[in-house]
Amino acid sequence: MWGSFRAETIKAVKRPATWLLAAIGWILSLIFTYLVPYAGYVGDTGGPTSDRLLSDMLPANLVGNSIAGLPVFYGAIMIILGVLVVGGEYGWGTWKTVLVQGPSRMAVFGGKLAVLAVTTLGVLLGTFALGAVASVAIAAAESQPVHWPGPADLVTGVGAGWLIAMMWGAFGGLLAVALRGVALAVGLGLVWALAVQNLLAGIAAPLLDWVAQMQKGLPGPNAGSLVATLGAPADTPGVDALVGSGQATLVLAVYLVAFAAVSAGLLRRRDVL
Amino acid sequence: MTLPVETEGLTKRYGHVTAVDGISLTVRPGEVYGFLGPNGAGKTTTLRMLLGLVRPTAGSARIFGEAPGAPGHLASVGALIEGPGFYPYLSGRDNLRVVARYSGTGEGRIDTVLDLVDLRDRAGDKFGTYSMGMKQRLGVAAALLKDPRLLILDEPTNGLDPAGMADMRTLVRRLGTAGTTIMLSSHLLGEVQQICDRVGVVAGGRLVAESTVAQLRGQATLRVVAEPLEHATARARALLGADRVRVRDGGLDLAVEPEKAAWVNAELVDAGVAVSELRVRERTLEEVFLELTNDVG
C-alpha cells in the first residue's frame, strides 16, 4: 500500500484541482467566518446578524469557527475532493494503467484513502492557520486581548473536523465508485450536501416527526451536532446540537467506515471496463 | 515448464452476450504471439481477463502459472490495454513515476524506457498536450518499466504514423530477440505477419485457429493460366493428382512446390497447352484471416 500511497501523492500534489478546492475552502471560510461578520460589526450594517459579537471572531473561538462550515459548505468541498481522489481513474481511464502494475485493488484503494486523509487534514490545518491569522488581526484591530484555545481543545477540534471531513470525503469516494465516474458523483454529492440536507432540516423535519427523528441518524446533522458542541456559531447553516457529541462522533465514524467498506467491496468485485 | 500465458475454456458473458467463449490458448516462452481478430471478437476482453481486470464467467487463465489476482501475478508483466490511460495534468515523466511507484520497481528505468520509445525530449511536457502517437508511445514505455518477461500489447500501433509503426515493429522485434515473450493483439495483419512467431485467431469470441504464421498461411501454390483450360486441368491432374489441382477464376491453383514450376510448365507445353501465366502464389495472412473469420461470422 505504501507504493500506492506514494503514487497517489504525486497525483494529488500536482493536480491543480486539489489546490483550487483547498483555496476555495480557505477563501470562503475567511470571508464568511471573519470578513463578512467583521464588516457587519464595524459598519453596523443593520443586517440581521450584524450584531454578532466581536468575541465570536477572536482567537478564543478558533476551534468552533474553523470547523463550523464542515456540516454543509466545507462538507461539499470535501465530497468533491473525495470524488476526485477516488474517482479520477474513471474519468481518465487509468484504472487499467494502475492495476496492471500489480498492486491489489485494496492496496490502491487504501492508498487513495490515505492520501484523502492527508489532504483533508492539510486543508483543515490550513483553515485553522488562516483563522488564527484572521482572528489575531481582528483582535489587534479592536485592541482585544488574545486568548488561544487550550491544546486539548485544539486537538479535539482538529480531530472532530478531520473525522467529519474524512466522512464527507469517503462519501464522495463511494459516489465515484458506485457511479463509475466523476461528473454525476460530484453533482449528486452537492445536491445532497447543499439541497437535500437543508430541505430535510428546514422543511420536512419541522412538519414530520419521523423525519426529525431520522435526521439524528444522518451524517450532516451529526456533523452539525459535533461542531456545535465544540463551539461552532449557532447561526452557521447546518450547525445544530440535535444529538450529543458522543453519539455524533460514533455515527460519523460508522458512516466513514461504512462508506469506505462499501466502496472497497464494489471496487473489489466489479470488472474494470 | 511454466508457460507465460495459458488459458483453458476462458469465458466471459455479459448478460446474454457471450464476449469470450471458451478460449484455450498458450503463449510459449520467448515467442511473439499475435492475437488476431476483428473488432468486437473478444481480444481485449480476453487480455483483460488475463490481467485480472475482468473476472471470467468460466474457465481459467494463468500467467507464469499464477491465476489473476494472486499476489505477484503481474510482477513480471508489462501491459498496454486498449490505448494509453494517463493523467493529463502530469508530464510524461511524472506519469511514469506514478506507474513506477504503483509497480514498486523504482524510478531508475524511466530514462531508459523513454529512450526506447523516443520520447525523452518531450518527457517534461504534460500528457494532455501529446499527440495520439506520443500517447501510445508513453503507454508502451510504461509497459516496459518493469523490464517485463511478458509484454502484453493491445493494438500498440494505434494512432502511430507509418514511421512510428515501423519503429514499433522494430522495438517489438528487438524485445522478442532479447527473450521477452510478447503477446500482441492487432488487426493489422501485415504487421503481425512480419513480427509474430505464432498467432491465435479469434472470431465471435472463439479461438478459431492457433498455429505458426507459416502453417496458417499454408503451402505456397502455383497459379497457372492456360488454354484450353480443360486440357490443362486434365494434364495437371494426371501429373500431380486430382486433389492437388483446383480450378479457380479461369485458372488453376496447383499445390506443388514452387521450384517445380519449370517442370510443370514444360509438361503442360508438351501436352499442347498454351501457358499464358505461371507464378508462385502465397496466401497472405489477411486472406487466411478473412477465410477464418468469415466462416464464423
Coordinates of C-alpha atoms in Angstrom, one line a residue:
Chain A
M1 CA 0.0 0.0 0.0
W2 CA 3.0 2.3 0.6
G3 CA 3.7 2.3 -3.2
S4 CA 0.1 3.2 -3.9
F5 CA 0.2 6.0 -1.4
R6 CA 3.4 7.4 -2.9
A7 CA 1.8 7.2 -6.4
E8 CA -1.4 8.9 -5.2
T9 CA 0.7 11.6 -3.6
I10 CA 2.2 12.7 -6.9
K11 CA -1.3 12.8 -8.4
A12 CA -2.8 14.8 -5.5
V13 CA 0.0 17.3 -5.1
K14 CA 0.4 18.0 -8.8
R15 CA -3.3 18.2 -9.6
P16 CA -4.5 21.8 -9.9
A17 CA -8.0 20.9 -8.8
T18 CA -6.7 19.8 -5.3
W19 CA -5.2 23.2 -4.7
L20 CA -8.2 25.0 -6.2
L21 CA -10.6 23.2 -3.9
A22 CA -8.4 24.0 -0.9
A23 CA -8.1 27.6 -1.9
I24 CA -11.9 27.9 -2.4
G25 CA -12.4 26.4 1.1
W26 CA -9.9 28.7 2.7
I27 CA -11.2 31.8 1.0
L28 CA -14.9 31.0 1.7
S29 CA -14.0 30.2 5.3
L30 CA -12.2 33.5 5.7
I31 CA -14.9 35.5 4.1
F32 CA -17.9 34.1 5.9
T33 CA -16.3 33.4 9.3
Y34 CA -14.3 36.6 9.6
L35 CA -14.5 39.2 6.9
V36 CA -18.3 39.5 6.5
P37 CA -19.1 39.3 10.2
Y38 CA -16.4 41.8 10.9
A39 CA -17.6 44.1 8.2
G40 CA -21.1 43.9 9.7
Y41 CA -19.7 44.5 13.2
V42 CA -17.6 47.5 12.1
G43 CA -20.1 49.0 9.7
D44 CA -23.2 48.3 11.8
T45 CA -25.0 47.5 8.6
G46 CA -28.3 46.8 10.2
G47 CA -28.3 43.3 8.8
P48 CA -30.0 40.5 10.9
T49 CA -26.7 39.3 12.2
S50 CA -24.7 42.5 12.2
D51 CA -24.8 42.5 16.0
R52 CA -22.7 39.3 16.0
L53 CA -20.4 39.6 19.0
L54 CA -16.9 40.6 18.4
S55 CA -15.9 37.9 20.8
D56 CA -17.1 35.3 18.3
M57 CA -14.3 36.4 15.9
L58 CA -11.5 36.4 18.4
P59 CA -8.8 33.6 18.7
A60 CA -10.6 32.1 21.7
N61 CA -13.2 30.8 19.3
L62 CA -10.8 29.5 16.7
V63 CA -11.9 25.8 17.1
G64 CA -15.6 26.4 16.6
N65 CA -15.1 28.9 13.8
S66 CA -12.6 26.7 11.9
I67 CA -14.9 23.6 11.8
A68 CA -18.3 25.4 11.6
G69 CA -18.5 25.1 7.8
L70 CA -18.0 21.3 7.7
P71 CA -21.6 20.2 8.0
V72 CA -22.6 22.0 4.8
F73 CA -20.4 24.1 2.5
Y74 CA -17.0 22.8 3.6
G75 CA -18.5 19.3 3.6
A76 CA -19.5 19.9 -0.1
I77 CA -15.9 20.7 -0.9
M78 CA -14.7 17.5 0.9
I79 CA -17.2 15.5 -1.1
I80 CA -15.7 16.9 -4.3
L81 CA -12.2 16.2 -3.0
G82 CA -13.2 12.6 -2.3
V83 CA -14.8 12.1 -5.7
L84 CA -11.6 13.4 -7.4
V85 CA -9.2 11.4 -5.3
V86 CA -11.0 8.1 -5.6
G87 CA -12.8 8.6 -8.9
G88 CA -10.3 10.3 -11.1
E89 CA -9.3 7.0 -12.6
Y90 CA -12.7 6.6 -14.1
G91 CA -12.6 9.9 -15.9
W92 CA -9.2 9.3 -17.5
G93 CA -9.5 5.6 -18.0
T94 CA -6.5 5.0 -15.8
W95 CA -7.8 2.1 -13.6
K96 CA -6.3 -0.3 -16.1
T97 CA -2.9 1.5 -16.1
V98 CA -2.8 1.4 -12.3
L99 CA -4.0 -2.2 -11.8
V100 CA -1.8 -3.8 -14.5
Q101 CA 1.2 -2.6 -12.4
G102 CA 0.4 -5.3 -10.0
P103 CA -0.9 -3.7 -6.8
S104 CA -4.1 -5.2 -5.4
R105 CA -7.3 -3.3 -5.7
M106 CA -7.4 -2.9 -1.9
A107 CA -3.9 -1.6 -1.8
V108 CA -4.8 1.1 -4.4
F109 CA -7.9 2.0 -2.6
G110 CA -6.0 2.1 0.7
G111 CA -3.5 4.4 -0.9
K112 CA -6.3 6.7 -2.1
L113 CA -7.9 6.8 1.4
A114 CA -4.6 7.6 3.0
V115 CA -4.0 10.5 0.6
L116 CA -7.5 11.7 1.1
A117 CA -6.8 11.6 4.9
V118 CA -3.6 13.6 4.5
T119 CA -5.3 16.1 2.1
T120 CA -8.3 16.7 4.3
L121 CA -6.1 17.1 7.3
G122 CA -3.9 19.6 5.3
V123 CA -6.9 21.6 4.2
L124 CA -8.3 21.6 7.8
L125 CA -5.0 22.7 9.3
G126 CA -4.8 25.4 6.7
T127 CA -8.2 26.6 7.7
F128 CA -7.1 26.7 11.4
A129 CA -4.0 28.6 10.4
L130 CA -5.8 31.2 8.3
G131 CA -8.4 31.5 11.0
A132 CA -5.7 32.1 13.6
V133 CA -4.2 34.9 11.5
A134 CA -7.6 36.5 10.8
S135 CA -8.7 36.3 14.4
V136 CA -5.4 37.8 15.7
A137 CA -5.8 40.6 13.1
I138 CA -9.3 41.4 14.3
A139 CA -8.1 41.3 17.9
A140 CA -5.3 43.7 17.1
A141 CA -7.6 46.0 15.1
E142 CA -10.1 46.1 18.0
S143 CA -7.4 46.2 20.7
Q144 CA -8.7 43.0 22.3
P145 CA -6.6 40.6 24.3
V146 CA -5.5 37.4 22.5
H147 CA -6.6 34.2 24.3
W148 CA -6.0 30.9 22.5
P149 CA -7.9 27.7 23.0
G150 CA -6.1 25.2 25.1
P151 CA -4.1 22.4 23.3
A152 CA -6.6 19.8 24.2
D153 CA -9.4 21.9 22.7
L154 CA -7.3 22.4 19.6
V155 CA -6.6 18.7 19.2
T156 CA -10.2 17.8 19.8
G157 CA -11.4 20.4 17.3
V158 CA -8.9 19.2 14.6
G159 CA -9.8 15.6 15.3
A160 CA -13.5 16.2 15.1
G161 CA -13.1 18.3 12.0
W162 CA -10.9 15.6 10.4
L163 CA -13.5 13.0 11.2
I164 CA -16.2 15.0 9.5
A165 CA -14.0 15.9 6.5
M166 CA -13.0 12.3 6.0
M167 CA -16.6 11.1 6.3
W168 CA -17.6 13.5 3.6
G169 CA -14.6 12.6 1.5
A170 CA -15.4 8.9 1.8
F171 CA -19.0 9.7 0.8
G172 CA -17.6 11.4 -2.3
G173 CA -15.4 8.4 -2.9
L174 CA -18.3 6.0 -2.6
L175 CA -20.4 8.1 -5.1
A176 CA -17.5 8.0 -7.6
V177 CA -17.0 4.2 -7.2
A178 CA -20.7 3.4 -7.3
L179 CA -21.4 5.7 -10.4
R180 CA -18.0 4.8 -12.0
G181 CA -17.4 8.5 -12.8
V182 CA -16.7 11.9 -11.6
A183 CA -19.3 14.3 -13.0
L184 CA -22.5 12.7 -11.8
A185 CA -20.9 11.8 -8.4
V186 CA -19.9 15.5 -7.8
G187 CA -23.4 16.6 -8.9
L188 CA -25.3 14.2 -6.6
G189 CA -22.9 14.8 -3.8
L190 CA -23.5 18.5 -4.0
V191 CA -27.3 18.0 -4.3
W192 CA -27.2 16.0 -1.1
A193 CA -24.9 18.3 0.9
L194 CA -26.4 21.6 -0.3
A195 CA -30.0 20.9 -1.1
V196 CA -31.4 17.7 0.4
Q197 CA -29.9 18.2 3.8
N198 CA -31.3 21.7 4.0
L199 CA -34.7 20.7 2.7
L200 CA -34.9 17.9 5.3
A201 CA -33.9 20.2 8.1
G202 CA -35.7 23.3 7.1
I203 CA -39.0 21.9 5.7
A204 CA -39.5 18.2 6.3
A205 CA -38.3 17.9 9.9
P206 CA -40.5 20.6 11.4
L207 CA -43.5 19.0 9.8
L208 CA -42.9 15.3 10.2
D209 CA -41.7 13.9 13.5
W210 CA -40.3 10.8 11.9
V211 CA -38.1 13.0 9.6
A212 CA -36.9 14.9 12.7
Q213 CA -36.0 11.6 14.3
M214 CA -34.4 10.2 11.2
Q215 CA -32.2 13.3 11.0
K216 CA -30.5 12.2 14.1
G217 CA -29.0 9.3 12.2
L218 CA -27.9 11.2 9.1
P219 CA -24.3 12.4 8.6
G220 CA -25.0 16.1 8.1
P221 CA -27.0 16.6 11.3
N222 CA -24.5 14.6 13.3
A223 CA -21.7 16.7 11.9
G224 CA -23.7 19.8 12.8
S225 CA -24.2 18.5 16.3
L226 CA -20.5 17.7 16.8
V227 CA -19.2 21.1 15.7
A228 CA -22.0 22.8 17.7
T229 CA -20.7 21.1 20.9
L230 CA -17.2 22.3 20.0
G231 CA -18.2 26.0 19.8
A232 CA -19.3 26.5 16.2
P233 CA -21.6 29.6 15.9
A234 CA -25.2 28.5 16.0
D235 CA -26.2 30.8 13.1
T236 CA -24.0 28.8 10.7
P237 CA -26.0 26.7 8.3
G238 CA -26.2 23.1 9.4
V239 CA -24.9 23.8 12.9
D240 CA -27.5 22.5 15.4
A241 CA -26.9 20.3 18.5
L242 CA -29.5 17.7 17.7
V243 CA -27.5 14.9 19.5
G244 CA -24.7 14.8 21.9
S245 CA -21.1 14.8 20.9
G246 CA -20.6 11.2 21.8
Q247 CA -23.4 9.9 19.6
A248 CA -22.4 12.3 16.8
T249 CA -18.8 11.0 16.9
L250 CA -19.9 7.4 16.8
V251 CA -22.4 7.9 14.0
L252 CA -19.9 9.8 11.9
A253 CA -17.2 7.1 12.5
V254 CA -19.7 4.4 11.5
Y255 CA -20.6 6.4 8.3
L256 CA -16.9 6.8 7.5
V257 CA -16.2 3.1 7.9
A258 CA -19.4 2.1 6.0
F259 CA -18.7 4.4 3.1
A260 CA -15.1 3.1 2.8
A261 CA -16.2 -0.6 3.2
V262 CA -18.9 -0.4 0.5
S263 CA -16.5 1.4 -1.8
A264 CA -13.9 -1.3 -1.2
G265 CA -16.4 -4.0 -1.8
L266 CA -17.6 -2.5 -5.1
L267 CA -14.0 -1.9 -6.3
R268 CA -13.0 -5.5 -5.4
R269 CA -16.0 -7.1 -7.1
R270 CA -16.5 -5.1 -10.2
D271 CA -14.9 -5.6 -13.6
V272 CA -12.6 -2.8 -14.8
L273 CA -14.0 -2.0 -18.2
Chain B
M1 CA 7.6 -25.8 -18.0
T2 CA 5.7 -22.8 -16.8
L3 CA 4.0 -21.1 -19.7
P4 CA 3.9 -17.3 -19.9
V5 CA 0.2 -17.4 -20.8
E6 CA -2.2 -20.3 -20.6
T7 CA -5.9 -20.2 -20.7
E8 CA -8.4 -23.0 -20.6
G9 CA -12.0 -22.6 -21.5
L10 CA -11.9 -18.9 -20.7
T11 CA -15.3 -17.5 -21.0
K12 CA -16.9 -14.1 -20.3
R13 CA -20.6 -13.4 -20.5
Y14 CA -22.3 -10.0 -20.1
G15 CA -25.9 -10.9 -19.5
H16 CA -27.0 -12.8 -22.6
V17 CA -24.0 -11.7 -24.6
T18 CA -21.0 -14.0 -24.7
A19 CA -18.0 -11.9 -25.3
V20 CA -15.4 -14.7 -24.9
D21 CA -16.4 -18.2 -25.5
G22 CA -14.2 -21.0 -24.1
I23 CA -10.8 -19.8 -25.3
S24 CA -7.9 -22.1 -24.7
L25 CA -4.6 -20.8 -25.8
T26 CA -0.9 -20.9 -24.9
V27 CA 1.9 -18.5 -25.3
R28 CA 5.3 -20.1 -25.1
P29 CA 8.4 -18.6 -23.6
G30 CA 10.3 -16.2 -25.8
E31 CA 7.8 -16.1 -28.7
V32 CA 6.0 -13.2 -30.2
Y33 CA 2.4 -14.3 -30.3
G34 CA -0.1 -12.5 -32.4
F35 CA -3.7 -12.4 -31.1
L36 CA -5.9 -11.6 -34.1
G37 CA -9.5 -10.9 -34.6
P38 CA -11.9 -8.4 -36.0
N39 CA -13.3 -5.6 -33.8
G40 CA -15.6 -7.0 -31.1
A41 CA -14.2 -10.5 -31.4
G42 CA -13.2 -10.7 -27.8
K43 CA -9.5 -9.9 -27.9
T44 CA -9.4 -7.1 -25.4
T45 CA -11.8 -8.9 -23.0
T46 CA -9.5 -11.9 -23.1
L47 CA -6.5 -9.8 -22.3
R48 CA -8.4 -8.0 -19.5
M49 CA -9.2 -11.4 -18.0
L50 CA -5.5 -12.4 -18.2
L51 CA -4.5 -9.3 -16.4
G52 CA -7.2 -9.6 -13.7
L53 CA -9.2 -6.5 -14.8
V54 CA -12.2 -8.6 -15.7
R55 CA -13.4 -11.7 -13.8
P56 CA -14.0 -14.7 -16.1
T57 CA -17.5 -16.2 -16.0
A58 CA -15.9 -19.6 -16.5
G59 CA -12.6 -21.2 -17.3
S60 CA -9.2 -20.2 -16.1
A61 CA -6.2 -18.1 -17.0
R62 CA -2.6 -18.3 -15.8
I63 CA 0.3 -16.0 -16.3
F64 CA 3.6 -17.8 -15.4
G65 CA 1.5 -20.3 -13.5
E66 CA -0.3 -17.7 -11.4
A67 CA -4.0 -17.0 -11.5
P68 CA -5.2 -13.4 -12.0
G69 CA -5.5 -11.7 -8.6
A70 CA -2.8 -13.9 -7.0
P71 CA -0.1 -11.8 -5.3
G72 CA 2.8 -11.3 -7.7
H73 CA 0.8 -12.5 -10.7
L74 CA 1.7 -9.4 -12.6
A75 CA 5.2 -8.9 -11.2
S76 CA 7.0 -9.6 -14.5
V77 CA 4.2 -8.5 -16.8
G78 CA 4.1 -5.2 -18.7
A79 CA 0.8 -4.3 -20.5
L80 CA -0.8 -1.7 -22.6
I81 CA -4.5 -2.4 -22.9
E82 CA -6.9 -0.6 -25.2
G83 CA -5.0 2.6 -25.5
P84 CA -2.9 4.6 -23.1
G85 CA -4.6 5.9 -19.9
F86 CA -2.6 8.6 -18.1
Y87 CA -3.1 11.7 -16.1
P88 CA -3.4 14.7 -18.5
Y89 CA -2.1 17.3 -15.9
L90 CA 1.1 15.3 -15.3
S91 CA 4.1 15.3 -17.5
G92 CA 5.1 12.1 -19.4
R93 CA 7.9 11.6 -16.9
D94 CA 5.6 12.2 -13.8
N95 CA 3.1 9.7 -15.3
L96 CA 5.9 7.1 -15.5
R97 CA 6.9 8.0 -11.9
V98 CA 3.3 7.2 -10.8
V99 CA 3.4 4.0 -12.7
A100 CA 6.8 3.1 -11.2
R101 CA 5.5 3.7 -7.7
Y102 CA 2.5 1.5 -8.2
S103 CA 4.6 -1.3 -9.6
G104 CA 7.2 -0.9 -6.9
T105 CA 10.0 -1.1 -9.5
G106 CA 11.7 2.2 -8.6
E107 CA 12.2 5.1 -11.0
G108 CA 15.6 4.1 -12.3
R109 CA 14.4 2.8 -15.7
I110 CA 12.3 5.8 -16.6
D111 CA 15.0 7.4 -18.8
T112 CA 15.8 4.0 -20.4
V113 CA 12.2 3.4 -21.5
L114 CA 11.8 7.0 -22.6
D115 CA 14.7 6.5 -24.9
L116 CA 13.3 3.2 -26.1
V117 CA 10.2 4.9 -27.4
D118 CA 12.0 8.1 -28.4
L119 CA 10.1 10.3 -26.1
R120 CA 12.8 11.7 -23.8
D121 CA 12.8 15.2 -25.4
R122 CA 9.1 15.6 -24.6
A123 CA 9.1 13.9 -21.3
G124 CA 8.7 17.1 -19.4
D125 CA 5.5 18.1 -21.3
K126 CA 2.1 17.4 -20.0
F127 CA 0.5 14.2 -21.2
G128 CA -2.6 16.2 -22.2
T129 CA -0.5 18.0 -24.9
Y130 CA 0.8 14.8 -26.5
S131 CA -0.3 13.7 -29.9
M132 CA -2.0 10.3 -30.2
G133 CA 1.2 8.7 -31.3
M134 CA 3.1 10.1 -28.4
K135 CA 0.5 9.0 -26.0
Q136 CA 0.7 5.5 -27.5
R137 CA 4.5 5.5 -27.1
L138 CA 4.2 6.6 -23.5
G139 CA 1.9 3.6 -23.0
V140 CA 4.5 1.3 -24.3
A141 CA 7.1 3.0 -22.2
A142 CA 5.0 2.4 -19.1
A143 CA 4.6 -1.3 -20.1
L144 CA 8.3 -1.6 -20.3
L145 CA 9.1 0.0 -17.0
K146 CA 9.2 -3.3 -15.1
D147 CA 11.6 -4.8 -17.7
P148 CA 9.0 -7.5 -18.1
R149 CA 9.4 -11.1 -19.1
L150 CA 6.0 -11.0 -20.7
L151 CA 4.7 -8.0 -22.6
I152 CA 1.0 -7.8 -23.5
L153 CA 0.3 -5.1 -26.1
D154 CA -3.2 -4.4 -27.3
E155 CA -3.1 -2.6 -30.6
P156 CA 0.2 -0.9 -29.9
T157 CA 0.4 0.8 -33.3
N158 CA -3.0 2.6 -33.0
G159 CA -2.5 6.2 -33.7
L160 CA 1.0 5.9 -35.0
D161 CA 2.1 7.2 -38.3
P162 CA 3.9 4.9 -40.8
A163 CA 7.3 5.8 -39.4
G164 CA 6.0 5.2 -35.8
M165 CA 4.6 1.9 -36.8
A166 CA 7.9 0.8 -38.3
D167 CA 9.6 1.9 -35.1
M168 CA 7.2 -0.1 -33.0
R169 CA 7.7 -3.2 -35.2
T170 CA 11.5 -2.8 -34.7
L171 CA 11.1 -2.4 -31.0
V172 CA 8.9 -5.5 -30.7
R173 CA 11.3 -7.5 -32.8
R174 CA 14.2 -6.3 -30.7
L175 CA 12.5 -7.2 -27.5
G176 CA 11.4 -10.6 -28.9
T177 CA 15.0 -11.3 -29.9
A178 CA 16.2 -10.3 -26.5
G179 CA 14.0 -13.0 -25.0
T180 CA 10.9 -11.1 -23.9
T181 CA 7.7 -13.0 -24.5
I182 CA 5.3 -10.8 -26.3
M183 CA 1.5 -11.2 -26.8
L184 CA 0.4 -8.7 -29.4
S185 CA -3.2 -8.0 -30.2
S186 CA -3.7 -6.4 -33.5
H187 CA -5.9 -6.2 -36.5
L188 CA -3.0 -5.0 -38.8
L189 CA -2.3 -8.4 -40.3
G190 CA 0.7 -7.3 -42.4
E191 CA 2.3 -6.2 -39.1
V192 CA 1.6 -9.4 -37.4
Q193 CA 2.8 -11.4 -40.4
Q194 CA 6.1 -9.6 -40.2
I195 CA 6.8 -9.9 -36.5
C196 CA 4.9 -12.8 -34.9
D197 CA 6.1 -16.4 -34.5
R198 CA 2.7 -17.8 -33.8
V199 CA -0.8 -16.5 -34.0
G200 CA -4.2 -17.2 -32.5
V201 CA -7.2 -16.0 -34.4
V202 CA -10.3 -15.2 -32.5
A203 CA -13.8 -14.6 -34.0
G204 CA -17.1 -14.4 -32.4
G205 CA -15.5 -14.9 -29.0
R206 CA -13.9 -18.2 -30.0
L207 CA -10.4 -19.2 -30.9
V208 CA -10.8 -20.4 -34.5
A209 CA -7.1 -21.1 -35.2
E210 CA -3.8 -21.2 -33.4
S211 CA -0.5 -22.1 -35.1
T212 CA 2.6 -20.6 -36.6
V213 CA 2.1 -17.9 -39.3
A214 CA 3.7 -20.2 -41.9
Q215 CA 1.3 -23.1 -41.0
L216 CA -1.6 -20.8 -41.1
R217 CA -0.7 -19.4 -44.5
G218 CA -0.2 -23.0 -45.8
Q219 CA 1.9 -24.2 -48.6
A220 CA 2.6 -21.8 -51.5
T221 CA 0.8 -22.8 -54.7
L222 CA 1.5 -22.3 -58.4
R223 CA -1.0 -20.2 -60.3
V224 CA -1.4 -21.2 -63.9
V225 CA -3.5 -19.6 -66.5
A226 CA -3.6 -21.7 -69.7
E227 CA -5.7 -22.7 -72.7
P228 CA -7.6 -24.8 -73.2
L229 CA -8.4 -24.9 -69.5
E230 CA -10.0 -28.4 -69.6
H231 CA -6.9 -29.8 -71.3
A232 CA -4.6 -28.1 -68.8
T233 CA -6.7 -29.4 -65.9
A234 CA -6.6 -32.9 -67.1
R235 CA -2.9 -32.8 -67.7
A236 CA -2.2 -31.2 -64.3
R237 CA -4.3 -33.8 -62.6
A238 CA -2.5 -36.6 -64.3
L239 CA 0.8 -35.1 -63.3
L240 CA 0.0 -34.2 -59.7
G241 CA -3.1 -36.0 -58.6
A242 CA -6.6 -34.6 -58.6
D243 CA -6.5 -33.5 -55.0
R244 CA -3.7 -31.0 -55.8
V245 CA -5.4 -29.2 -58.6
R246 CA -8.0 -26.6 -58.0
V247 CA -9.8 -24.7 -60.8
R248 CA -10.5 -21.1 -59.8
D249 CA -11.2 -17.9 -61.6
G250 CA -10.3 -19.2 -65.1
G251 CA -7.1 -20.7 -64.0
L252 CA -5.5 -23.4 -61.9
D253 CA -4.1 -23.4 -58.4
L254 CA -1.6 -26.2 -58.1
A255 CA -0.5 -27.5 -54.7
V256 CA 3.1 -28.1 -55.7
E257 CA 6.5 -26.8 -54.6
P258 CA 7.4 -23.6 -56.3
E259 CA 10.7 -25.0 -57.6
K260 CA 8.8 -27.4 -59.8
A261 CA 7.3 -24.5 -61.8
A262 CA 9.6 -25.1 -64.8
W263 CA 8.8 -28.8 -64.9
V264 CA 5.1 -28.1 -64.7
N265 CA 5.4 -25.5 -67.5
A266 CA 7.3 -27.9 -69.7
E267 CA 4.8 -30.8 -69.2
L268 CA 1.9 -28.5 -70.0
V269 CA 3.5 -27.1 -73.1
D270 CA 4.5 -30.7 -74.3
A271 CA 0.8 -31.6 -73.9
G272 CA -0.2 -28.8 -76.3
V273 CA -1.4 -26.4 -73.6
A274 CA -0.7 -22.7 -74.1
V275 CA 0.5 -21.3 -70.8
S276 CA 0.0 -17.6 -70.6
E277 CA 0.7 -17.1 -66.9
L278 CA 2.6 -19.2 -64.3
R279 CA 3.6 -17.7 -61.0
V280 CA 4.1 -18.7 -57.4
R281 CA 1.2 -17.7 -55.2
E282 CA 1.4 -17.4 -51.4
R283 CA -1.6 -16.7 -49.3
T284 CA -1.3 -13.7 -47.1
L285 CA -2.3 -13.8 -43.5
E286 CA -5.1 -11.4 -44.4
E287 CA -6.6 -14.0 -46.8
V288 CA -6.4 -16.7 -44.2
F289 CA -7.8 -14.4 -41.5
L290 CA -10.7 -13.4 -43.7
E291 CA -11.5 -17.0 -44.5
L292 CA -11.4 -18.0 -40.8
T293 CA -13.4 -15.1 -39.5
N294 CA -15.9 -15.1 -42.3
D295 CA -16.6 -18.8 -41.6
V296 CA -17.5 -17.8 -38.1
G297 CA -19.3 -14.6 -39.0

